[in-house]
mmCIF file of C-alpha atoms in Angstrom:
data_model
loop_
_atom_site.group_PDB
_atom_site.id
_atom_site.type_symbol
_atom_site.label_atom_id
_atom_site.label_comp_id
_atom_site.label_asym_id
_atom_site.label_seq_id
_atom_site.Cartn_x
_atom_site.Cartn_y
_atom_site.Cartn_z
ATOM 1 C CA MET A 1 143.276 69.237 104.501
ATOM 2 C CA VAL A 2 141.942 67.839 107.669
ATOM 3 C CA THR A 3 142.631 69.902 110.916
ATOM 4 C CA ASN A 4 140.746 67.637 113.409
ATOM 5 C CA PRO A 5 141.548 63.765 112.779
ATOM 6 C CA ASP A 6 138.277 62.924 114.279
ATOM 7 C CA THR A 7 135.254 64.891 112.964
ATOM 8 C CA ALA A 8 133.032 63.557 115.625
ATOM 9 C CA LYS A 9 135.331 65.300 118.064
ATOM 10 C CA THR A 10 135.661 62.227 120.331
ATOM 11 C CA ASP A 11 139.352 62.179 120.291
ATOM 12 C CA SER A 12 139.658 58.544 119.306
ATOM 13 C CA ILE A 13 137.068 57.389 122.016
ATOM 14 C CA ALA A 14 134.527 55.170 120.258
ATOM 15 C CA VAL A 15 131.021 56.265 120.173
ATOM 16 C CA LEU A 16 128.366 53.860 119.616
ATOM 17 C CA ASP A 17 127.088 53.890 115.900
ATOM 18 C CA SER A 18 128.935 57.101 115.110
ATOM 19 C CA LEU A 19 129.249 55.857 111.498
ATOM 20 C CA PRO A 20 133.068 55.810 111.320
ATOM 21 C CA SER A 21 134.243 57.304 107.981
ATOM 22 C CA PHE A 22 137.459 57.317 105.696
ATOM 23 C CA ASN A 23 138.816 59.497 102.876
ATOM 24 C CA ASN A 24 139.959 57.439 99.995
ATOM 25 C CA PRO A 25 141.581 54.583 102.028
ATOM 26 C CA SER A 26 144.334 53.223 99.885
ATOM 27 C CA GLY A 27 146.048 50.506 101.915
ATOM 28 C CA VAL A 28 145.308 47.875 104.593
ATOM 29 C CA ALA A 29 147.145 45.487 106.865
ATOM 30 C CA VAL A 30 145.994 42.915 109.258
ATOM 31 C CA ASP A 31 147.745 41.591 112.399
ATOM 32 C CA ALA A 32 147.331 38.109 114.034
ATOM 33 C CA ALA A 33 144.789 39.279 116.452
ATOM 34 C CA GLY A 34 142.719 40.372 113.735
ATOM 35 C CA ASN A 35 143.121 44.087 113.861
ATOM 36 C CA ILE A 36 142.979 45.991 110.795
ATOM 37 C CA TYR A 37 145.320 49.095 109.922
ATOM 38 C CA VAL A 38 144.286 51.263 107.112
ATOM 39 C CA ALA A 39 146.430 53.945 105.242
ATOM 40 C CA ASP A 40 143.828 56.781 105.020
ATOM 41 C CA TYR A 41 145.234 58.517 102.191
ATOM 42 C CA GLY A 42 142.799 61.441 101.925
ATOM 43 C CA ASN A 43 142.959 62.303 105.555
ATOM 44 C CA ASN A 44 146.695 61.959 106.116
ATOM 45 C CA LEU A 45 145.926 59.302 108.859
ATOM 46 C CA ILE A 46 146.540 55.738 109.910
ATOM 47 C CA ARG A 47 143.620 54.172 111.289
ATOM 48 C CA LYS A 48 142.950 51.068 113.333
ATOM 49 C CA ILE A 49 139.916 48.924 113.216
ATOM 50 C CA ALA A 50 139.806 46.638 116.278
ATOM 51 C CA ALA A 51 138.520 43.080 116.269
ATOM 52 C CA GLY A 52 135.305 44.448 117.734
ATOM 53 C CA GLY A 53 134.663 46.901 115.015
ATOM 54 C CA ILE A 54 135.937 50.022 116.863
ATOM 55 C CA VAL A 55 137.630 52.471 114.484
ATOM 56 C CA THR A 56 140.350 54.813 115.980
ATOM 57 C CA THR A 57 143.081 57.027 114.805
ATOM 58 C CA LEU A 58 146.399 55.402 115.579
ATOM 59 C CA VAL A 59 148.701 58.084 114.420
ATOM 60 C CA GLY A 60 148.632 61.298 112.571
ATOM 61 C CA SER A 61 147.285 64.795 112.921
ATOM 62 C CA GLY A 62 145.401 64.962 109.896
ATOM 63 C CA ASN A 63 147.656 67.862 108.638
ATOM 64 C CA ALA A 64 149.962 67.106 105.772
ATOM 65 C CA GLY A 65 153.419 66.845 106.775
ATOM 66 C CA HIS A 66 156.328 64.677 107.783
ATOM 67 C CA ILE A 67 156.656 65.130 111.561
ATOM 68 C CA ASP A 68 158.192 62.045 113.438
ATOM 69 C CA GLN A 69 156.339 62.193 116.806
ATOM 70 C CA THR A 70 153.812 60.156 118.879
ATOM 71 C CA GLY A 71 150.154 59.732 118.129
ATOM 72 C CA SER A 72 148.202 62.657 116.873
ATOM 73 C CA LEU A 73 151.409 64.942 116.992
ATOM 74 C CA ALA A 74 153.037 62.916 113.968
ATOM 75 C CA SER A 75 152.066 63.706 110.464
ATOM 76 C CA PHE A 76 151.766 62.189 107.118
ATOM 77 C CA THR A 77 151.151 63.227 103.544
ATOM 78 C CA GLN A 78 148.963 60.945 101.539
ATOM 79 C CA PRO A 79 149.990 57.694 103.145
ATOM 80 C CA ALA A 80 149.352 54.981 100.323
ATOM 81 C CA GLY A 81 150.774 51.533 101.304
ATOM 82 C CA ILE A 82 151.018 49.771 104.747
ATOM 83 C CA THR A 83 152.234 46.489 105.820
ATOM 84 C CA ILE A 84 152.965 45.011 109.356
ATOM 85 C CA ASP A 85 155.771 42.718 110.658
ATOM 86 C CA ALA A 86 155.578 39.649 113.151
ATOM 87 C CA SER A 87 156.229 42.154 116.131
ATOM 88 C CA GLY A 88 153.245 44.532 115.176
ATOM 89 C CA ASN A 89 155.430 47.221 113.824
ATOM 90 C CA LEU A 90 153.685 49.180 110.824
ATOM 91 C CA TYR A 91 155.502 50.331 107.977
ATOM 92 C CA ILE A 92 153.952 53.120 105.715
ATOM 93 C CA ALA A 93 154.614 54.120 102.196
ATOM 94 C CA ASP A 94 154.349 57.949 102.653
ATOM 95 C CA SER A 95 153.768 58.663 99.166
ATOM 96 C CA GLY A 96 153.510 62.494 99.398
ATOM 97 C CA ASP A 97 156.626 63.004 101.457
ATOM 98 C CA ASN A 98 158.758 60.228 99.446
ATOM 99 C CA LEU A 99 159.445 58.562 102.810
ATOM 100 C CA ILE A 100 159.294 55.072 104.380
ATOM 101 C CA ARG A 101 157.963 55.468 107.881
ATOM 102 C CA GLU A 102 157.725 53.165 110.765
ATOM 103 C CA VAL A 103 154.885 53.168 113.398
ATOM 104 C CA THR A 104 155.205 51.051 116.707
ATOM 105 C CA GLN A 105 152.168 49.575 118.503
ATOM 106 C CA ALA A 106 152.713 52.533 120.989
ATOM 107 C CA GLY A 107 152.245 54.950 118.263
ATOM 108 C CA VAL A 108 155.695 56.301 117.797
ATOM 109 C CA VAL A 109 156.401 57.333 114.332
ATOM 110 C CA THR A 110 160.029 57.493 112.744
ATOM 111 C CA THR A 111 161.351 57.851 109.377
ATOM 112 C CA ILE A 112 163.534 54.933 108.277
ATOM 113 C CA ALA A 113 164.172 55.844 104.714
ATOM 114 C CA GLY A 114 163.998 58.777 102.301
ATOM 115 C CA ASN A 115 164.601 62.593 102.424
ATOM 116 C CA ASP A 116 161.427 64.201 101.166
ATOM 117 C CA SER A 117 162.728 64.729 97.661
ATOM 118 C CA SER A 118 161.456 63.409 94.389
ATOM 119 C CA ALA A 119 164.459 61.605 93.238
ATOM 120 C CA PHE A 120 166.502 58.547 93.081
ATOM 121 C CA ALA A 121 169.522 57.571 95.496
ATOM 122 C CA ASN A 122 170.608 54.341 96.954
ATOM 123 C CA ASN A 123 172.690 54.589 100.194
ATOM 124 C CA ILE A 124 173.790 52.590 103.149
ATOM 125 C CA LEU A 125 172.057 55.215 105.203
ATOM 126 C CA GLY A 126 168.353 55.298 104.929
ATOM 127 C CA ASP A 127 167.886 59.110 105.340
ATOM 128 C CA SER A 128 170.326 59.702 102.530
ATOM 129 C CA ALA A 129 168.477 57.655 100.184
ATOM 130 C CA SER A 130 165.473 59.059 97.933
ATOM 131 C CA PHE A 131 162.321 57.869 96.472
ATOM 132 C CA PHE A 132 159.744 59.209 93.836
ATOM 133 C CA ASP A 133 156.228 58.467 94.810
ATOM 134 C CA PRO A 134 156.449 55.405 97.022
ATOM 135 C CA LEU A 135 153.037 53.588 96.704
ATOM 136 C CA GLY A 136 153.308 50.015 97.767
ATOM 137 C CA ILE A 137 155.237 48.312 100.571
ATOM 138 C CA SER A 138 155.447 44.823 101.942
ATOM 139 C CA VAL A 139 157.633 43.253 104.565
ATOM 140 C CA ASP A 140 159.182 39.717 104.615
ATOM 141 C CA ALA A 141 159.998 37.273 107.408
ATOM 142 C CA HIS A 142 163.455 39.077 107.959
ATOM 143 C CA ASN A 143 162.024 42.544 108.188
ATOM 144 C CA ASN A 144 163.236 43.652 104.835
ATOM 145 C CA LEU A 145 161.021 46.068 103.144
ATOM 146 C CA TYR A 146 160.087 46.056 99.442
ATOM 147 C CA VAL A 147 158.714 49.216 98.042
ATOM 148 C CA ALA A 148 156.885 49.990 94.796
ATOM 149 C CA ASP A 149 158.797 53.069 93.885
ATOM 150 C CA ALA A 150 156.322 54.137 91.222
ATOM 151 C CA GLY A 151 157.896 57.271 89.963
ATOM 152 C CA ASN A 152 161.239 55.735 89.463
ATOM 153 C CA ASN A 153 159.711 52.656 87.823
ATOM 154 C CA MET A 154 161.599 50.548 90.277
ATOM 155 C CA ILE A 155 161.162 48.045 93.259
ATOM 156 C CA ARG A 156 163.468 49.171 96.028
ATOM 157 C CA LEU A 157 164.744 47.126 99.060
ATOM 158 C CA VAL A 158 165.100 48.655 102.344
ATOM 159 C CA SER A 159 167.074 46.141 104.556
ATOM 160 C CA SER A 160 166.499 45.494 108.149
ATOM 161 C CA SER A 161 169.410 47.584 108.895
ATOM 162 C CA GLY A 162 168.015 50.479 106.958
ATOM 163 C CA ALA A 163 170.234 50.277 103.799
ATOM 164 C CA VAL A 164 168.391 51.148 100.720
ATOM 165 C CA SER A 165 169.172 49.406 97.433
ATOM 166 C CA THR A 166 167.451 48.645 93.911
ATOM 167 C CA PHE A 167 165.843 45.193 93.948
ATOM 168 C CA ALA A 168 164.545 45.308 90.497
ATOM 169 C CA GLY A 169 164.133 47.868 87.660
ATOM 170 C CA THR A 170 166.024 50.437 85.725
ATOM 171 C CA LEU A 171 166.261 54.011 86.326
ATOM 172 C CA ASN A 172 165.283 55.589 82.863
ATOM 173 C CA THR A 173 166.925 58.789 82.264
ATOM 174 C CA GLY A 174 167.149 60.934 78.985
ATOM 175 C CA THR A 175 170.233 58.827 77.931
ATOM 176 C CA SER A 176 168.687 55.393 78.795
ATOM 177 C CA THR A 177 168.770 52.702 76.221
ATOM 178 C CA VAL A 178 167.325 49.863 78.469
ATOM 179 C CA LEU A 179 163.786 50.373 79.690
ATOM 180 C CA SER A 180 162.690 49.375 83.067
ATOM 181 C CA PRO A 181 160.389 46.264 83.119
ATOM 182 C CA PHE A 182 158.013 48.369 85.291
ATOM 183 C CA ASN A 183 155.613 51.163 84.332
ATOM 184 C CA ASN A 184 154.338 52.997 87.183
ATOM 185 C CA PRO A 185 154.521 50.010 89.847
ATOM 186 C CA THR A 186 152.187 50.714 92.646
ATOM 187 C CA GLY A 187 151.774 47.362 94.777
ATOM 188 C CA VAL A 188 153.964 44.657 96.036
ATOM 189 C CA ALA A 189 153.510 41.469 97.834
ATOM 190 C CA ILE A 190 155.847 38.500 99.048
ATOM 191 C CA ASP A 191 155.166 34.789 99.073
ATOM 192 C CA ALA A 192 156.678 32.335 101.496
ATOM 193 C CA THR A 193 159.725 31.730 99.176
ATOM 194 C CA GLY A 194 160.710 35.186 98.836
ATOM 195 C CA ASN A 195 159.197 35.747 95.244
ATOM 196 C CA VAL A 196 158.001 39.403 94.801
ATOM 197 C CA PHE A 197 154.746 40.069 93.033
ATOM 198 C CA VAL A 198 154.168 43.613 91.466
ATOM 199 C CA ALA A 199 151.118 45.462 90.471
ATOM 200 C CA ASN A 200 152.552 46.943 87.074
ATOM 201 C CA TYR A 201 149.910 49.477 86.971
ATOM 202 C CA LEU A 202 150.321 51.499 83.694
ATOM 203 C CA ALA A 203 151.279 48.285 81.905
ATOM 204 C CA SER A 204 148.073 46.496 83.135
ATOM 205 C CA THR A 205 150.113 43.343 84.292
ATOM 206 C CA ILE A 206 151.105 41.563 87.241
ATOM 207 C CA MET A 207 155.090 40.968 87.420
ATOM 208 C CA LYS A 208 157.034 38.489 89.482
ATOM 209 C CA VAL A 209 160.640 38.923 90.709
ATOM 210 C CA THR A 210 162.635 36.021 92.140
ATOM 211 C CA GLN A 211 165.230 36.595 94.856
ATOM 212 C CA ALA A 212 167.854 36.387 92.073
ATOM 213 C CA GLY A 213 166.319 39.389 90.707
ATOM 214 C CA VAL A 214 164.775 37.698 87.568
ATOM 215 C CA VAL A 215 161.653 39.764 86.330
ATOM 216 C CA SER A 216 158.913 38.074 84.316
ATOM 217 C CA THR A 217 155.327 38.747 83.444
ATOM 218 C CA TYR A 218 153.219 36.543 85.772
ATOM 219 C CA ALA A 219 149.835 37.353 84.302
ATOM 220 C CA GLY A 220 148.229 39.876 82.016
ATOM 221 C CA THR A 221 148.869 40.959 78.368
ATOM 222 C CA PRO A 222 151.192 43.840 78.422
ATOM 223 C CA ASN A 223 149.548 47.329 77.544
ATOM 224 C CA VAL A 224 146.339 45.559 76.890
ATOM 225 C CA ALA A 225 143.243 46.562 79.180
ATOM 226 C CA GLY A 226 140.526 44.323 79.742
ATOM 227 C CA ALA A 227 138.835 41.984 82.209
ATOM 228 C CA ALA A 228 139.456 38.609 80.520
ATOM 229 C CA ASN A 229 139.995 35.484 82.736
ATOM 230 C CA GLY A 230 141.906 32.228 81.897
ATOM 231 C CA PRO A 231 145.663 31.414 81.210
ATOM 232 C CA PRO A 232 148.180 33.868 82.341
ATOM 233 C CA SER A 233 149.331 35.046 78.954
ATOM 234 C CA SER A 234 145.681 35.827 77.725
ATOM 235 C CA ALA A 235 144.180 37.268 80.618
ATOM 236 C CA THR A 236 143.902 40.988 80.979
ATOM 237 C CA PHE A 237 143.605 43.659 83.685
ATOM 238 C CA TYR A 238 142.916 47.342 83.643
ATOM 239 C CA TYR A 239 145.373 49.338 85.794
ATOM 240 C CA PRO A 240 145.830 46.814 88.658
ATOM 241 C CA ASN A 241 147.009 48.772 91.646
ATOM 242 C CA SER A 242 147.610 46.274 94.699
ATOM 243 C CA VAL A 243 148.534 42.517 95.230
ATOM 244 C CA ALA A 244 148.429 40.300 98.273
ATOM 245 C CA VAL A 245 149.466 36.670 98.532
ATOM 246 C CA ASP A 246 147.933 33.888 100.734
ATOM 247 C CA ALA A 247 149.531 31.033 102.336
ATOM 248 C CA SER A 248 148.531 28.746 99.451
ATOM 249 C CA ASN A 249 150.341 31.021 97.014
ATOM 250 C CA ASN A 250 147.375 32.392 95.492
ATOM 251 C CA VAL A 251 147.849 35.971 94.344
ATOM 252 C CA TYR A 252 144.963 38.540 94.683
ATOM 253 C CA VAL A 253 144.687 41.608 92.597
ATOM 254 C CA SER A 254 142.727 44.892 93.062
ATOM 255 C CA ASP A 255 141.905 45.531 89.476
ATOM 256 C CA GLY A 256 140.927 48.993 90.103
ATOM 257 C CA VAL A 257 139.211 50.412 86.888
ATOM 258 C CA ASN A 258 137.505 47.071 86.491
ATOM 259 C CA ASN A 259 136.151 47.461 90.061
ATOM 260 C CA LEU A 260 137.123 43.839 90.665
ATOM 261 C CA ILE A 261 139.153 41.565 92.942
ATOM 262 C CA ARG A 262 140.938 39.099 90.754
ATOM 263 C CA LYS A 263 142.710 35.762 91.740
ATOM 264 C CA ILE A 264 145.660 34.062 90.174
ATOM 265 C CA ALA A 265 146.043 30.508 91.259
ATOM 266 C CA PRO A 266 149.270 28.986 91.688
ATOM 267 C CA ASP A 267 149.197 27.583 88.079
ATOM 268 C CA GLY A 268 148.759 31.071 86.797
ATOM 269 C CA THR A 269 144.965 30.702 85.993
ATOM 270 C CA VAL A 270 143.276 34.136 86.488
ATOM 271 C CA SER A 271 139.661 34.285 87.628
ATOM 272 C CA THR A 272 137.244 36.907 89.301
ATOM 273 C CA PHE A 273 137.205 36.310 92.912
ATOM 274 C CA ALA A 274 134.636 39.152 93.629
ATOM 275 C CA GLY A 275 132.900 42.086 92.113
ATOM 276 C CA SER A 276 130.295 42.629 89.074
ATOM 277 C CA GLY A 277 132.563 45.164 87.417
ATOM 278 C CA LEU A 278 130.020 47.912 88.136
ATOM 279 C CA ALA A 279 130.890 50.463 90.486
ATOM 280 C CA GLY A 280 128.792 50.144 93.748
ATOM 281 C CA ALA A 281 128.933 49.005 97.323
ATOM 282 C CA VAL A 282 126.836 45.781 97.400
ATOM 283 C CA ASP A 283 127.718 43.093 100.088
ATOM 284 C CA SER A 284 127.039 39.976 98.426
ATOM 285 C CA THR A 285 128.846 36.787 97.214
ATOM 286 C CA GLY A 286 131.368 36.702 94.206
ATOM 287 C CA THR A 287 130.294 38.483 91.230
ATOM 288 C CA LYS A 288 127.055 39.675 92.955
ATOM 289 C CA ALA A 289 129.032 42.156 94.981
ATOM 290 C CA SER A 290 130.380 45.426 93.865
ATOM 291 C CA PHE A 291 133.216 47.770 94.432
ATOM 292 C CA ASN A 292 134.190 51.272 93.589
ATOM 293 C CA TYR A 293 137.973 51.466 92.660
ATOM 294 C CA PRO A 294 139.297 48.832 94.984
ATOM 295 C CA ALA A 295 142.822 49.566 96.266
ATOM 296 C CA GLY A 296 145.063 48.057 98.883
ATOM 297 C CA LEU A 297 144.615 44.306 99.788
ATOM 298 C CA ALA A 298 145.725 42.142 102.815
ATOM 299 C CA VAL A 299 145.271 38.508 103.605
ATOM 300 C CA ASP A 300 144.862 37.069 107.106
ATOM 301 C CA ALA A 301 145.895 33.470 108.237
ATOM 302 C CA ALA A 302 142.536 32.124 107.608
ATOM 303 C CA GLY A 303 142.575 33.267 104.023
ATOM 304 C CA ASN A 304 139.988 36.200 104.541
ATOM 305 C CA VAL A 305 140.952 39.133 101.997
ATOM 306 C CA TYR A 306 140.626 42.769 103.111
ATOM 307 C CA VAL A 307 140.090 45.476 100.665
ATOM 308 C CA ALA A 308 140.480 49.247 100.992
ATOM 309 C CA ASP A 309 137.550 50.197 98.711
ATOM 310 C CA SER A 310 139.014 53.569 97.910
ATOM 311 C CA ASN A 311 136.146 55.369 96.047
ATOM 312 C CA ASN A 312 133.387 53.924 98.410
ATOM 313 C CA ASN A 313 135.324 55.036 101.669
ATOM 314 C CA LEU A 314 134.864 51.664 102.922
ATOM 315 C CA ILE A 315 136.899 48.558 104.448
ATOM 316 C CA ARG A 316 135.536 45.384 102.984
ATOM 317 C CA LYS A 317 136.237 41.619 103.722
ATOM 318 C CA ILE A 318 136.013 38.703 101.366
ATOM 319 C CA THR A 319 135.836 35.331 102.883
ATOM 320 C CA PRO A 320 137.649 32.213 101.009
ATOM 321 C CA ALA A 321 134.068 31.390 99.709
ATOM 322 C CA GLY A 322 133.678 34.874 98.175
ATOM 323 C CA VAL A 323 131.322 36.407 100.614
ATOM 324 C CA VAL A 324 131.815 39.985 100.739
ATOM 325 C CA THR A 325 130.932 42.142 103.782
ATOM 326 C CA THR A 326 131.698 45.802 104.813
ATOM 327 C CA VAL A 327 133.982 45.923 107.877
ATOM 328 C CA ALA A 328 134.006 49.560 108.661
ATOM 329 C CA GLY A 329 132.955 52.862 107.017
ATOM 330 C CA SER A 330 129.606 54.712 106.511
ATOM 331 C CA GLY A 331 130.384 55.444 102.828
ATOM 332 C CA LEU A 332 130.592 59.109 103.471
ATOM 333 C CA GLN A 333 133.936 60.977 103.201
ATOM 334 C CA GLY A 334 135.191 61.956 106.458
ATOM 335 C CA ALA A 335 137.595 60.939 109.374
ATOM 336 C CA THR A 336 135.180 60.126 112.125
ATOM 337 C CA ASN A 337 136.001 57.407 114.755
ATOM 338 C CA GLY A 338 133.568 55.161 116.377
ATOM 339 C CA THR A 339 131.707 51.963 116.202
ATOM 340 C CA VAL A 340 130.449 50.294 113.191
ATOM 341 C CA ALA A 341 126.542 50.954 112.825
ATOM 342 C CA ILE A 342 124.223 48.229 112.841
ATOM 343 C CA ALA A 343 123.772 46.480 109.189
ATOM 344 C CA GLY A 344 120.431 47.901 108.434
ATOM 345 C CA LYS A 345 121.396 51.542 109.037
ATOM 346 C CA ARG A 346 124.603 51.243 107.042
ATOM 347 C CA LYS A 347 122.762 49.613 104.121
ATOM 348 C CA ARG A 348 120.221 52.463 103.894
ATOM 349 C CA LEU A 349 122.853 54.909 104.016
ATOM 350 C CA LEU A 350 124.931 53.316 101.220
ATOM 351 C CA LEU A 351 122.056 52.896 98.941
ATOM 352 C CA LYS A 352 121.384 56.667 99.235
ATOM 353 C CA LYS A 353 124.993 57.637 98.490
ATOM 354 C CA ALA A 354 125.789 58.451 94.842
ATOM 355 C CA VAL A 355 128.584 56.618 93.338
ATOM 356 C CA LYS A 356 131.627 58.964 92.902
ATOM 357 C CA ALA A 357 133.570 59.260 89.754
ATOM 358 C CA GLY A 358 136.890 57.386 89.984
ATOM 359 C CA SER A 359 139.732 59.162 91.692
ATOM 360 C CA ASN A 360 143.267 58.208 90.865
ATOM 361 C CA ILE A 361 145.473 57.552 93.849
ATOM 362 C CA PHE A 362 147.891 55.453 91.933
ATOM 363 C CA TYR A 363 148.978 57.669 89.116
ATOM 364 C CA LYS A 364 150.081 61.295 89.527
ATOM 365 C CA PRO A 365 151.892 63.485 86.640
ATOM 366 C CA ARG A 366 155.630 62.738 86.645
ATOM 367 C CA ALA A 367 157.439 65.934 87.591
ATOM 368 C CA ARG A 368 160.714 66.225 89.604
#
């Protein structure tokens, strides 16, 4: 548990080359001005990386909890997913609290859905509804939220008015005869026409849900782990955890265990966008670069893909040409704020850092 959200004790004031750090970042979002927001899972914080590279703590005390307050007086427990609307409001899948939270640009935190119980309930009032380990979240143009409710094997919908309903999936109980099409869904993304793409984690597939609720396998071979590229029905993934969609309807996938970022073209063809498959933190181009359990993804208007490189404790950027760079993070585990160090200093530090064994943010034992 972190008791001081800024280990440099700078109280969110930037210190030159103070080597900002993260602790298993799991989600990223980017706004129109190029600011990046990070769900810093292990630190129980929401961080901000300004366009100039300054890292600050936007909200959160660092202590686990679900306090609705402003700035460092608020608290989260293992925030996993993050998304941003056109007005700059952030929405958080607060997985450890089973809540959906909102953060304004002024740092005011409120709970908009959920009641801190590991359960399933839809309700016209958001605080009467319940979730079970919500991990992924995405907002559409009408401010409706789509939530990957991993423990319930469902995609939930939180309307702009706060009403919670089931968008897709079936609640499986001891008497269920119809299985849900999802198995621990962990990531969601929406395209311009309202199609919802789902990282169907334990089935190692990417699913598509139309606005009419029709669910299909978009890419991947169900329950077959691998890293094969090619046509959608023969491609394979290994526990994909997050998805993002660009303006051209390309779907990007964090293929966590494979340490790859995959790309699904509009015709369904799957390719490797970046990553060698080996765990590492190499900044390079395409398959010469490396990641270590990449997690949350976001795409900006220019087609740049941002990656929460979870086990490296880094935030990475991939250009449309596949050039991978490190945006923020020292590679060390921590909650330090400050300004990104010069590239040479960061590179030497990363080369000295031992690669950690894979942690598993996206799957927990299912106990209610």
